[in-house]
mmCIF file of C-alpha atoms and ligand atoms in Angstrom:
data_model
loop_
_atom_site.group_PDB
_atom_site.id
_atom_site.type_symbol
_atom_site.label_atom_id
_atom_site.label_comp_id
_atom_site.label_asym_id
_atom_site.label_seq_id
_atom_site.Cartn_x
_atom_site.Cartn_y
_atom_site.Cartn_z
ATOM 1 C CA UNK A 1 144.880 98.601 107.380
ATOM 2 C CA UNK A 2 142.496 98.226 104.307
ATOM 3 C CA UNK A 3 142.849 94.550 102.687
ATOM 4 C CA UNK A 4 141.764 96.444 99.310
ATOM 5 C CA UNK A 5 142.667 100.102 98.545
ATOM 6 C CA UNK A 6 141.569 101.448 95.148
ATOM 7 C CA UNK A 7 143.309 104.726 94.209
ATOM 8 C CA UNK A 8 142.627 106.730 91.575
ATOM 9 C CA UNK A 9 141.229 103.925 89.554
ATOM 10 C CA UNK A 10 140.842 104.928 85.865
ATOM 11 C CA UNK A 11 139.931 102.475 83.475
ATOM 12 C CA UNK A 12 139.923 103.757 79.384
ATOM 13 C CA UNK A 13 139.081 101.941 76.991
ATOM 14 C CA UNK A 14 140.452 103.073 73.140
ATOM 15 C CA UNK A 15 138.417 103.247 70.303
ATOM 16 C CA UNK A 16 139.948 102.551 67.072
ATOM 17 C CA UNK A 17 139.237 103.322 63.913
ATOM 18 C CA UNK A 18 140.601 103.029 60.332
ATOM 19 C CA UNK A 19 142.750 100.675 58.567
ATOM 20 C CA UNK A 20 145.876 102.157 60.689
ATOM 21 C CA UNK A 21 143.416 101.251 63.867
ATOM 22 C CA UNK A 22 144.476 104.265 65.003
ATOM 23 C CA UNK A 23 142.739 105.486 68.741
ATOM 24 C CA UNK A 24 140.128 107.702 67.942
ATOM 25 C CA UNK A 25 138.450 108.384 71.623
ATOM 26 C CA UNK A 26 138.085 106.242 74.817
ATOM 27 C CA UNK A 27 135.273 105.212 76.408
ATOM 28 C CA UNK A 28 135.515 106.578 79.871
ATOM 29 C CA UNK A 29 134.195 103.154 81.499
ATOM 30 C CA UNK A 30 136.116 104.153 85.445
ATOM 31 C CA UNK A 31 136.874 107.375 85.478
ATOM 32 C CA UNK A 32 139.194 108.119 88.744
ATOM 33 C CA UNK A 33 137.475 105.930 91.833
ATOM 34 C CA UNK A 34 139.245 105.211 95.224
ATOM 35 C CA UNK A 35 137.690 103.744 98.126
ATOM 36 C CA UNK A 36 138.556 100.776 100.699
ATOM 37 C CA UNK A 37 137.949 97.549 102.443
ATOM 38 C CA UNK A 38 138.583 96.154 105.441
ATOM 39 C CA UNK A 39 139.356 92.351 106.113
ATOM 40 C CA UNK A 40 136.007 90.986 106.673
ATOM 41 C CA UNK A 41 133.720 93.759 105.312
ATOM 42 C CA UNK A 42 131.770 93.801 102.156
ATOM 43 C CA UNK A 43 130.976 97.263 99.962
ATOM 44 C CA UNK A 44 128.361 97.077 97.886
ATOM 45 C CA UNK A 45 128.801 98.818 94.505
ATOM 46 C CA UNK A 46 125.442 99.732 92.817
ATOM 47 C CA UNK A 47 124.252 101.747 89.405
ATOM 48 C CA UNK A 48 122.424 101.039 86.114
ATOM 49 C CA UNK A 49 123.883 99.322 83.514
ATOM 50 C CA UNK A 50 126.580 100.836 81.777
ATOM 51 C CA UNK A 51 127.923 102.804 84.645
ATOM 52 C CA UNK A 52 131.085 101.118 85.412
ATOM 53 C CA UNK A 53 130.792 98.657 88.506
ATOM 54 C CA UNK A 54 131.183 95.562 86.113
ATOM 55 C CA UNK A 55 134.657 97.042 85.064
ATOM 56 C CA UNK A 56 135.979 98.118 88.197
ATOM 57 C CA UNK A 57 135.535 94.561 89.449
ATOM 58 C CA UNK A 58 137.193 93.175 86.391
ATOM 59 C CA UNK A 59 140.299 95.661 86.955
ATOM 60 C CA UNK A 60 140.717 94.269 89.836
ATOM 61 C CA UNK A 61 141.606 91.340 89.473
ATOM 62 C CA UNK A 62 143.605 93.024 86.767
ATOM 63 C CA UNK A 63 141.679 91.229 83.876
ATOM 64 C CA UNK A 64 142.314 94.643 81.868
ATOM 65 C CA UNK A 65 145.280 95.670 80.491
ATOM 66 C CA UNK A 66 143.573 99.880 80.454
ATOM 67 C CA UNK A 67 143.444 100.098 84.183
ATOM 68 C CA UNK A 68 145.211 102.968 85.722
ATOM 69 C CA UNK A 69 145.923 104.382 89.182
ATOM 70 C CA UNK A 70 146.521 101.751 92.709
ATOM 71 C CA UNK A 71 144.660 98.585 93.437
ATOM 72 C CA UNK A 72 146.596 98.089 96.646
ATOM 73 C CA UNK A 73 145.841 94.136 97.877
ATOM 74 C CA UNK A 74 147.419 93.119 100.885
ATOM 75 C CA UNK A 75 149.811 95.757 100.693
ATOM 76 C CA UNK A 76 150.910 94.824 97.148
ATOM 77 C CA UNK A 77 149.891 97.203 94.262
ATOM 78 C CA UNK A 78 148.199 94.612 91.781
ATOM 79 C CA UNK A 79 148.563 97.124 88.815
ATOM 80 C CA UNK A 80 152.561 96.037 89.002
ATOM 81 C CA UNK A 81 152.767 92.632 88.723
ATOM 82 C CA UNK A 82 153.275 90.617 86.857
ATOM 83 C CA UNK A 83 154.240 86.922 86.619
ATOM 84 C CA UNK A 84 154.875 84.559 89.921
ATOM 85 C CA UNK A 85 153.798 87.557 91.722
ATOM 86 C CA UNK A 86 150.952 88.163 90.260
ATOM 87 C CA UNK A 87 149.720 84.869 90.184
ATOM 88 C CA UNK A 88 150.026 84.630 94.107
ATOM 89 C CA UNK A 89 147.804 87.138 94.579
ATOM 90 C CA UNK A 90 145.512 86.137 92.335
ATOM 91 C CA UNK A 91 144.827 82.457 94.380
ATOM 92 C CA UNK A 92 143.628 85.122 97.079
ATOM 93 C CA UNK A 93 141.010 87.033 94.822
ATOM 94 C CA UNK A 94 138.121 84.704 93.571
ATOM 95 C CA UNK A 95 135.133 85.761 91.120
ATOM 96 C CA UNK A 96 131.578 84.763 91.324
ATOM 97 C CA UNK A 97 130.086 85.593 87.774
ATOM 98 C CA UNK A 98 126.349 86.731 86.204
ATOM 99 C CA UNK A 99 125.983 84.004 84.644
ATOM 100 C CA UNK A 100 126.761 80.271 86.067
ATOM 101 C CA UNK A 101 126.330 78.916 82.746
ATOM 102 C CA UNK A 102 128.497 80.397 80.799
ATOM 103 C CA UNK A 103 130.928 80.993 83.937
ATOM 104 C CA UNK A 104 130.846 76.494 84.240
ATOM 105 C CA UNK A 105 132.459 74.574 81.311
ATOM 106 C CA UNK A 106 129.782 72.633 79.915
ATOM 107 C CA UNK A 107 131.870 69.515 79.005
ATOM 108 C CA UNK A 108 133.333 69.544 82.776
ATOM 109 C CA UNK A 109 132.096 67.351 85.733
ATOM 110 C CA UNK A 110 130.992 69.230 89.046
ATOM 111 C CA UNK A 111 134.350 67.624 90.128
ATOM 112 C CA UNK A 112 136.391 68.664 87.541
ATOM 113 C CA UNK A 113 135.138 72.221 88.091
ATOM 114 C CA UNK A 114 136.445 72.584 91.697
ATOM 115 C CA UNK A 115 139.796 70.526 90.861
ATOM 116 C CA UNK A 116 140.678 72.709 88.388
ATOM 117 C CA UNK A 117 142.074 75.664 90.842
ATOM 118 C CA UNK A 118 144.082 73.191 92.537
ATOM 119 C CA UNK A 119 145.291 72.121 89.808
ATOM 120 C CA UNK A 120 145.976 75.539 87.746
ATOM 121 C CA UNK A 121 147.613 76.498 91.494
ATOM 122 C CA UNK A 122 149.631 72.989 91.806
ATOM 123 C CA UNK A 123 148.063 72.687 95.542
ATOM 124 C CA UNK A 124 147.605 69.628 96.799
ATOM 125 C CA UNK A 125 148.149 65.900 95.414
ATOM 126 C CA UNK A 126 145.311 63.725 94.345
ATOM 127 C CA UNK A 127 144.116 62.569 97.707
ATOM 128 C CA UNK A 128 144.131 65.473 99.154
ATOM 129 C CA UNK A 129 142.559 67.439 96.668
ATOM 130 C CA UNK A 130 139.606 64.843 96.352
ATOM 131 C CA UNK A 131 138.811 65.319 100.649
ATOM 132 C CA UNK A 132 139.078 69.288 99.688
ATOM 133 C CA UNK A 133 136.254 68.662 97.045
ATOM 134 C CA UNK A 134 134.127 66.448 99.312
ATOM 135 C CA UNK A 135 134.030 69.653 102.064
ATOM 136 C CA UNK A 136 133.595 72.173 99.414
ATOM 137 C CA UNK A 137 130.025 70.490 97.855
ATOM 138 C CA UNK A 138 128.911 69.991 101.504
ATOM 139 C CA UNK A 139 129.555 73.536 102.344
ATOM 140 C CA UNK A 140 127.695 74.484 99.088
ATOM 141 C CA UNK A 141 124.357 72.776 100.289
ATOM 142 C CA UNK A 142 124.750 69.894 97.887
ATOM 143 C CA UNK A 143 125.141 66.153 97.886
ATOM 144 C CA UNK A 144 128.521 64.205 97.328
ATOM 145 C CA UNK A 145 126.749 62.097 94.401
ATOM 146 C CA UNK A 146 126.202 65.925 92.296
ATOM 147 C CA UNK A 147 129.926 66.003 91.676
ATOM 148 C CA UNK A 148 129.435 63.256 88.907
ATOM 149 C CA UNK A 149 127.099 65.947 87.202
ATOM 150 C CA UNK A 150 127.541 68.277 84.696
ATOM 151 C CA UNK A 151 126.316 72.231 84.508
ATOM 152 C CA UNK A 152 123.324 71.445 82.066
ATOM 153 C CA UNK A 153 121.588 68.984 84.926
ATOM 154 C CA UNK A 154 121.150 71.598 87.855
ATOM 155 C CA UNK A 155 119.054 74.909 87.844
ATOM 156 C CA UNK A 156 120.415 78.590 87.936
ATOM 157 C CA UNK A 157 120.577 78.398 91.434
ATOM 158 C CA UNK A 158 122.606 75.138 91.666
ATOM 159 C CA UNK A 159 125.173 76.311 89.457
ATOM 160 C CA UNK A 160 125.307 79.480 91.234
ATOM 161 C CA UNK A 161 126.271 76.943 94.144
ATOM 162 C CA UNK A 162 128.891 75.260 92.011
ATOM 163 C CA UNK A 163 130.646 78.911 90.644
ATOM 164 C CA UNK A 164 130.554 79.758 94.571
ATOM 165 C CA UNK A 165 132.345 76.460 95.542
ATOM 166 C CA UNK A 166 134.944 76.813 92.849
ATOM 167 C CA UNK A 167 135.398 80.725 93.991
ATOM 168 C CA UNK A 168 136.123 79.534 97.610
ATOM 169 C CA UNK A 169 138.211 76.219 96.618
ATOM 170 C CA UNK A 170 142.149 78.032 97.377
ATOM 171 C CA UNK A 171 140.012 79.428 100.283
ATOM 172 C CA UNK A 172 140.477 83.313 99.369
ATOM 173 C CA UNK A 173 140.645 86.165 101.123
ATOM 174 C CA UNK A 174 138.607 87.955 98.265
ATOM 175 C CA UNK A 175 135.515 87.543 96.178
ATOM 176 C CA UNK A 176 134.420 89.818 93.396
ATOM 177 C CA UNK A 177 130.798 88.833 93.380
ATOM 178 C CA UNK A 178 129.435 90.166 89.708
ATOM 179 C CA UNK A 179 125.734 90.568 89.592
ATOM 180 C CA UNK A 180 125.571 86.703 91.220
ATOM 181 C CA UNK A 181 121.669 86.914 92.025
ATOM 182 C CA UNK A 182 120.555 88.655 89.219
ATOM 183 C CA UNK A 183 119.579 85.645 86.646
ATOM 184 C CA UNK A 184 118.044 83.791 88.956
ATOM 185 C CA UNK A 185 114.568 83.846 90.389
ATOM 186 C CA UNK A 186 113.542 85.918 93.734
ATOM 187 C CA UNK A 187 112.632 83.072 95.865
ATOM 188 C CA UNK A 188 116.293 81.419 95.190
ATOM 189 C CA UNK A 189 118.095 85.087 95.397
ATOM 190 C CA UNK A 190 117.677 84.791 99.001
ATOM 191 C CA UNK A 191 119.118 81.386 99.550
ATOM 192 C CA UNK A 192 122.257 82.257 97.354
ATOM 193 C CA UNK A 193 122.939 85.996 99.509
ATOM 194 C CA UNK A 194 122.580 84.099 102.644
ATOM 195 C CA UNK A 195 124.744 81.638 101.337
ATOM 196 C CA UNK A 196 127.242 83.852 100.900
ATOM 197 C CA UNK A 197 126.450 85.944 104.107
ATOM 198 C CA UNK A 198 127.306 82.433 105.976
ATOM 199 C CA UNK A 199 130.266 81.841 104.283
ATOM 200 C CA UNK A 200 131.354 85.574 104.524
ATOM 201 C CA UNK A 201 131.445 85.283 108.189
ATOM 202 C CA UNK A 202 132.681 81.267 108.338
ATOM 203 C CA UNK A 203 135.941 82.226 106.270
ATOM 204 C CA UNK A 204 135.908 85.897 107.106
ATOM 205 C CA UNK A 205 135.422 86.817 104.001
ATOM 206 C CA UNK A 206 136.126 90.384 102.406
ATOM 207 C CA UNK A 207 133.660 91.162 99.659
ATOM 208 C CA UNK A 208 133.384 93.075 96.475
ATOM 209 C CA UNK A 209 129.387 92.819 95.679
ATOM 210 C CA UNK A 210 128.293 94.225 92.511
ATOM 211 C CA UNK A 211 124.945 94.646 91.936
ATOM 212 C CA UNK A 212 121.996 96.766 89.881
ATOM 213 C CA UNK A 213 119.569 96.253 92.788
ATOM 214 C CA UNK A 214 119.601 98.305 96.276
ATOM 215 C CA UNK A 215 117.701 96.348 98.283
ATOM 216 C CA UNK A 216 119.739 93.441 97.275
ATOM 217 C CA UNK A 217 122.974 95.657 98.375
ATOM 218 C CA UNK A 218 121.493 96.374 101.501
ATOM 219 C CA UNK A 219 121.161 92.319 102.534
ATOM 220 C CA UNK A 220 124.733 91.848 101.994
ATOM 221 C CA UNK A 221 126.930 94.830 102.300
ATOM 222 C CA UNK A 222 128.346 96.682 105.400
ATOM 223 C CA UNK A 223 128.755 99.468 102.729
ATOM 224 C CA UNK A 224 127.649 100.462 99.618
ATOM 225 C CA UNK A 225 129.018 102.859 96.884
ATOM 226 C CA UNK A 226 126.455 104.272 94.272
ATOM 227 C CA UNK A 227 128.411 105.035 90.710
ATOM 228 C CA UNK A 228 127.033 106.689 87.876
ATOM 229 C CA UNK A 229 128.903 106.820 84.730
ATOM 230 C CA UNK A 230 132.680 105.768 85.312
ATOM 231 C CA UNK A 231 132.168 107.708 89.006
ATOM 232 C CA UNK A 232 131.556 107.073 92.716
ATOM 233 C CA UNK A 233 128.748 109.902 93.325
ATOM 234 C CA UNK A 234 127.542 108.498 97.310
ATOM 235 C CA UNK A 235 128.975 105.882 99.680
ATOM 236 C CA UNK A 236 128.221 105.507 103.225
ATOM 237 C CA UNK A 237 127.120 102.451 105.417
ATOM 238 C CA UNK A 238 124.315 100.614 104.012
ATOM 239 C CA UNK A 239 121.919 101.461 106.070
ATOM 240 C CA UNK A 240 122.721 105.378 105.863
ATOM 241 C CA UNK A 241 122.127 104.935 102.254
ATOM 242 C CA UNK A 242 119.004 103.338 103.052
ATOM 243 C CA UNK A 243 117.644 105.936 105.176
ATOM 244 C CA UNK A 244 119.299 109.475 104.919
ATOM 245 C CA UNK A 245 121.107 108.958 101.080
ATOM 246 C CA UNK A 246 122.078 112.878 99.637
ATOM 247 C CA UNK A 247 122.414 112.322 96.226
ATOM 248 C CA UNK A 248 119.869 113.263 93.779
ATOM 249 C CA UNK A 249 121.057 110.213 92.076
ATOM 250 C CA UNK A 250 120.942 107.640 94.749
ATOM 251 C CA UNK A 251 117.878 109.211 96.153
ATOM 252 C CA UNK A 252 116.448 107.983 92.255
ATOM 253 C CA UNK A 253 117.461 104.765 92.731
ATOM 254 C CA UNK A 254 115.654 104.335 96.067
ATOM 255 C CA UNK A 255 112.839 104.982 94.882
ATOM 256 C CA UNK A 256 112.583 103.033 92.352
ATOM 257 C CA UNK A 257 113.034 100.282 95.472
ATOM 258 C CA UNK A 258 110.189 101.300 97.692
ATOM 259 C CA UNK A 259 110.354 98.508 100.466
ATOM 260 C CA UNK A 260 113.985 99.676 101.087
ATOM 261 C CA UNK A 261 113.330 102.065 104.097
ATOM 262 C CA UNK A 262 110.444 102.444 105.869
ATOM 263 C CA UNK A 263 111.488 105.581 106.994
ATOM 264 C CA UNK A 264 112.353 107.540 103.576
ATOM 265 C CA UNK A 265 109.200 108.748 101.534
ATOM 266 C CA UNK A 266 107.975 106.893 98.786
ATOM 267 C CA UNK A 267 107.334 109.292 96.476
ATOM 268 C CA UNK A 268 108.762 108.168 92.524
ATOM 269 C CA UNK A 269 111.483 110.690 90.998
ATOM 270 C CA UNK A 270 111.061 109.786 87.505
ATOM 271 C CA UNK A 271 115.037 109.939 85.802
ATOM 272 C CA UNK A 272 114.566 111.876 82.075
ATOM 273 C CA UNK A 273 116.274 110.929 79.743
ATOM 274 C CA UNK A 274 118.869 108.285 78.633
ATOM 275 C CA UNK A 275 122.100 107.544 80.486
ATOM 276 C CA UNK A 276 124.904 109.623 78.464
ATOM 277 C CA UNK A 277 127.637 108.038 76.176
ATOM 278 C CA UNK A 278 130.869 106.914 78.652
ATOM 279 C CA UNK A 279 132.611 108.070 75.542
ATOM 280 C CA UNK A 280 131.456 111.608 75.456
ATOM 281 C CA UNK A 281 130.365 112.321 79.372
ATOM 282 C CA UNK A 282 128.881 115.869 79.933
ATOM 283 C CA UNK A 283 130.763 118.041 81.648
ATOM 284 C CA UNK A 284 130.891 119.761 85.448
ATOM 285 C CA UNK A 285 128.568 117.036 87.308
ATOM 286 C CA UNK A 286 128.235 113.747 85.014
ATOM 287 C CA UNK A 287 124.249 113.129 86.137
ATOM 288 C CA UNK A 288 123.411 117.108 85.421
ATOM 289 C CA UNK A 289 121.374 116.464 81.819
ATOM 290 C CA UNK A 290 119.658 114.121 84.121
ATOM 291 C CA UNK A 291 119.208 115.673 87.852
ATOM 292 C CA UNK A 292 115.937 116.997 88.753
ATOM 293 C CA UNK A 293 117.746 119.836 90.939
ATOM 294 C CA UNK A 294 120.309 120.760 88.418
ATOM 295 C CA UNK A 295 121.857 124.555 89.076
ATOM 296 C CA UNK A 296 124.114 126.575 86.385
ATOM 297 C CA UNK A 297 127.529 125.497 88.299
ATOM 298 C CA UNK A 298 126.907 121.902 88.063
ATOM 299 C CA UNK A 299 127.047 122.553 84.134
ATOM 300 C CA UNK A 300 130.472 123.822 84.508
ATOM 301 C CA UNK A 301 131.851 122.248 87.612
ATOM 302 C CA UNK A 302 132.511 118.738 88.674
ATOM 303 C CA UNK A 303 131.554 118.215 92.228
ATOM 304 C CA UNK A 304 134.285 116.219 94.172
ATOM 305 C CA UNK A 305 133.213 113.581 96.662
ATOM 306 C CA UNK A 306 133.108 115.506 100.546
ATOM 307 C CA UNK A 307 132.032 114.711 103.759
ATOM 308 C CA UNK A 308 128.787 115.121 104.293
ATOM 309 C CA UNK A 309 127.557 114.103 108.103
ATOM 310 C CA UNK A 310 130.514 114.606 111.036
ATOM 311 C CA UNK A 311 129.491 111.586 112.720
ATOM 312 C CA UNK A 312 129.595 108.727 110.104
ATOM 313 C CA UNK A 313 131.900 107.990 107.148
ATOM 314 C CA UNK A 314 129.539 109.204 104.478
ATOM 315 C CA UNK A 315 131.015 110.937 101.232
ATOM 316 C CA UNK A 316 128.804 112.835 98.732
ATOM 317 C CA UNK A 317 129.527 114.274 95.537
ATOM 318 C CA UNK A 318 127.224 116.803 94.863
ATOM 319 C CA UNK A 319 126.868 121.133 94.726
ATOM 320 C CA UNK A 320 124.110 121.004 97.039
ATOM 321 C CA UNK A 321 126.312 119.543 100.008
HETATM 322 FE FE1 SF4 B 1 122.350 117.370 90.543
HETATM 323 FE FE2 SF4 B 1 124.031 119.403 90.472
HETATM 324 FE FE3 SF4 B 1 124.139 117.666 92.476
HETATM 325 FE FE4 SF4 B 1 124.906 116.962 90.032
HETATM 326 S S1 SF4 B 1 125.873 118.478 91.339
HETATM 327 S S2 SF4 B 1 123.660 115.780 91.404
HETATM 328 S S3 SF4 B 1 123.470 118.075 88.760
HETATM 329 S S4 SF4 B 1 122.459 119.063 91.995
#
């Protein structure tokens, strides 16, 4: 059984306008997703800006109040509860954020940071909580006399290594990991991902890992989900999408990340155009002002996600399948 089951995920946000603030449109920001994890596995979920993957996170660990559909977590659907309930479940999901900075209280110790669940959670009395802290830093990379410290004296990559601590302190079974590489430099990108690749397997770890960047995907993920505006358009094992992706879409985005395969040609496709409004989508296939092999039908006709190889979970949702 999945530990995470997304069904039918639709997350609209309303527009208001007027003094009445009456809802004028929605921005279609998830627009009907499902897909799966299994304990221990990490998806990848990977698009420009704008197309969704930031929000689909978020609904997860119901942060909006818009989201619609199942978010089934260990057998419970998250969308219900509320309360107690929710709050349970919740010491199982942990975030890593964008942005350490702004994720890290600035007026907070190092210490203070990684009490705080404990505290929030009522786990654990003083003693105990201060030999929980000791094993978190060391399992972080960093030194015992760093928990004295605040945010502003490390780099990017140090407080990435504080946000992850705090995200593993109630010892989850889930992390949403939000862009976590992207604002820091490419020689410390590595050491955070395998940072997280080691602790993935230590603490069997099931992983959400949202990202702009393929090749980063492909370090991390068992498998990765391609979205383009408020949809799931390709996901398949990592390396599948690597080396034999189907999507005009994904096929765009790999190549704009030439040392991703060896094996898939390296030739540019060039996107035209601007990614459309989530408020006003086109209709029939949502990348079709875009595509480069755009027909009539996919004008007219949304393409549903459908098997597209008999051998390997790999979904497509495209007319040329
Ligand atoms: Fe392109 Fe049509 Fe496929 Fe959409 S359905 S990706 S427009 S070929």
């Amino acid at each position: 059984m999945p530990l995470l089951e997304v069904k039918n995920l639709k997350t609209y946000f309303p527009v208001k306008s007027g003094v009445f603030g009456r809802i004028k449109e929605y921005v279609y920001a998830v627009d009907d997703i499902s897909f799966s994890i299994k304990q221990g596995e990490t998806l990848g979920l990977v698009g420009e800006s704008g197309c969704g993957k930031t929000t689909v996170g978020r609904s997860i660990a119901k942060l909006y109040e818009e989201a619609s559909g199942q978010i089934i977590f260990d057998g419970k659907n998250i969308l219900k509860l509320r309360g107690k309930e929710l709050g349970k479940i919740r010491r199982n999901i942990g975030f890593i954020f964008q942005d350490p900075f702004e994720s890290l209280d600035p007026r907070q110790t190092v210490y203070d940071i990684l009490e705080e669940p404990f505290i929030i959670h009522k786990i654990k009395r003083k003693n105990q909580r201060k030999k929980e802290i000791l094993k978190l830093i060391d399992k972080v990379g960093m030194p015992e006399e760093f928990l004295s410290r605040f945010p502003h004296q490390f780099s990017g990559g140090q407080r990435q290594r504080i946000a992850i601590a705090r995200a593993i302190a109630l010892k989850p079974k889930f992390i949403i990991c939000d862009e976590p590489v992207s604002a820091l430099d490419v020689s410390i990108q590595s050491q955070i991902l395998n940072l997280l690749l080691n602790l993935g397997k230590e603490m069997s770890l099931t992983l959400l890992f949202i990202s702009h960047a393929l090749p980063v995907v492909r370090h991390i993920s068992d498998y990765t989900a391609v979205m383009y505006l408020g949809k799931i358009v390709e996901i398949t094992d990592s390396d599948q999408i690597a080396t034999s992706s189907v999507h005009p879409y994904t096929k765009a985005l790999i190549s704009a990340a030439p040392l991703l395969s060896f094996t898939q040609k390296k030739e540019r496709i060039i996107l035209k155009g601007e990614v459309p409004s989530p408020i006003n989508p086109p209709t029939g296939c949502r990348f079709h002002t875009r595509c480069p092999n755009v027909m009539e039908i996919c004008k007219r006709i949304e393409p549903k996600l459908k098997p597209v190889s008999q051998t390997v979970k790999h979904l497509a949702a495209c007319h040329l399948i």
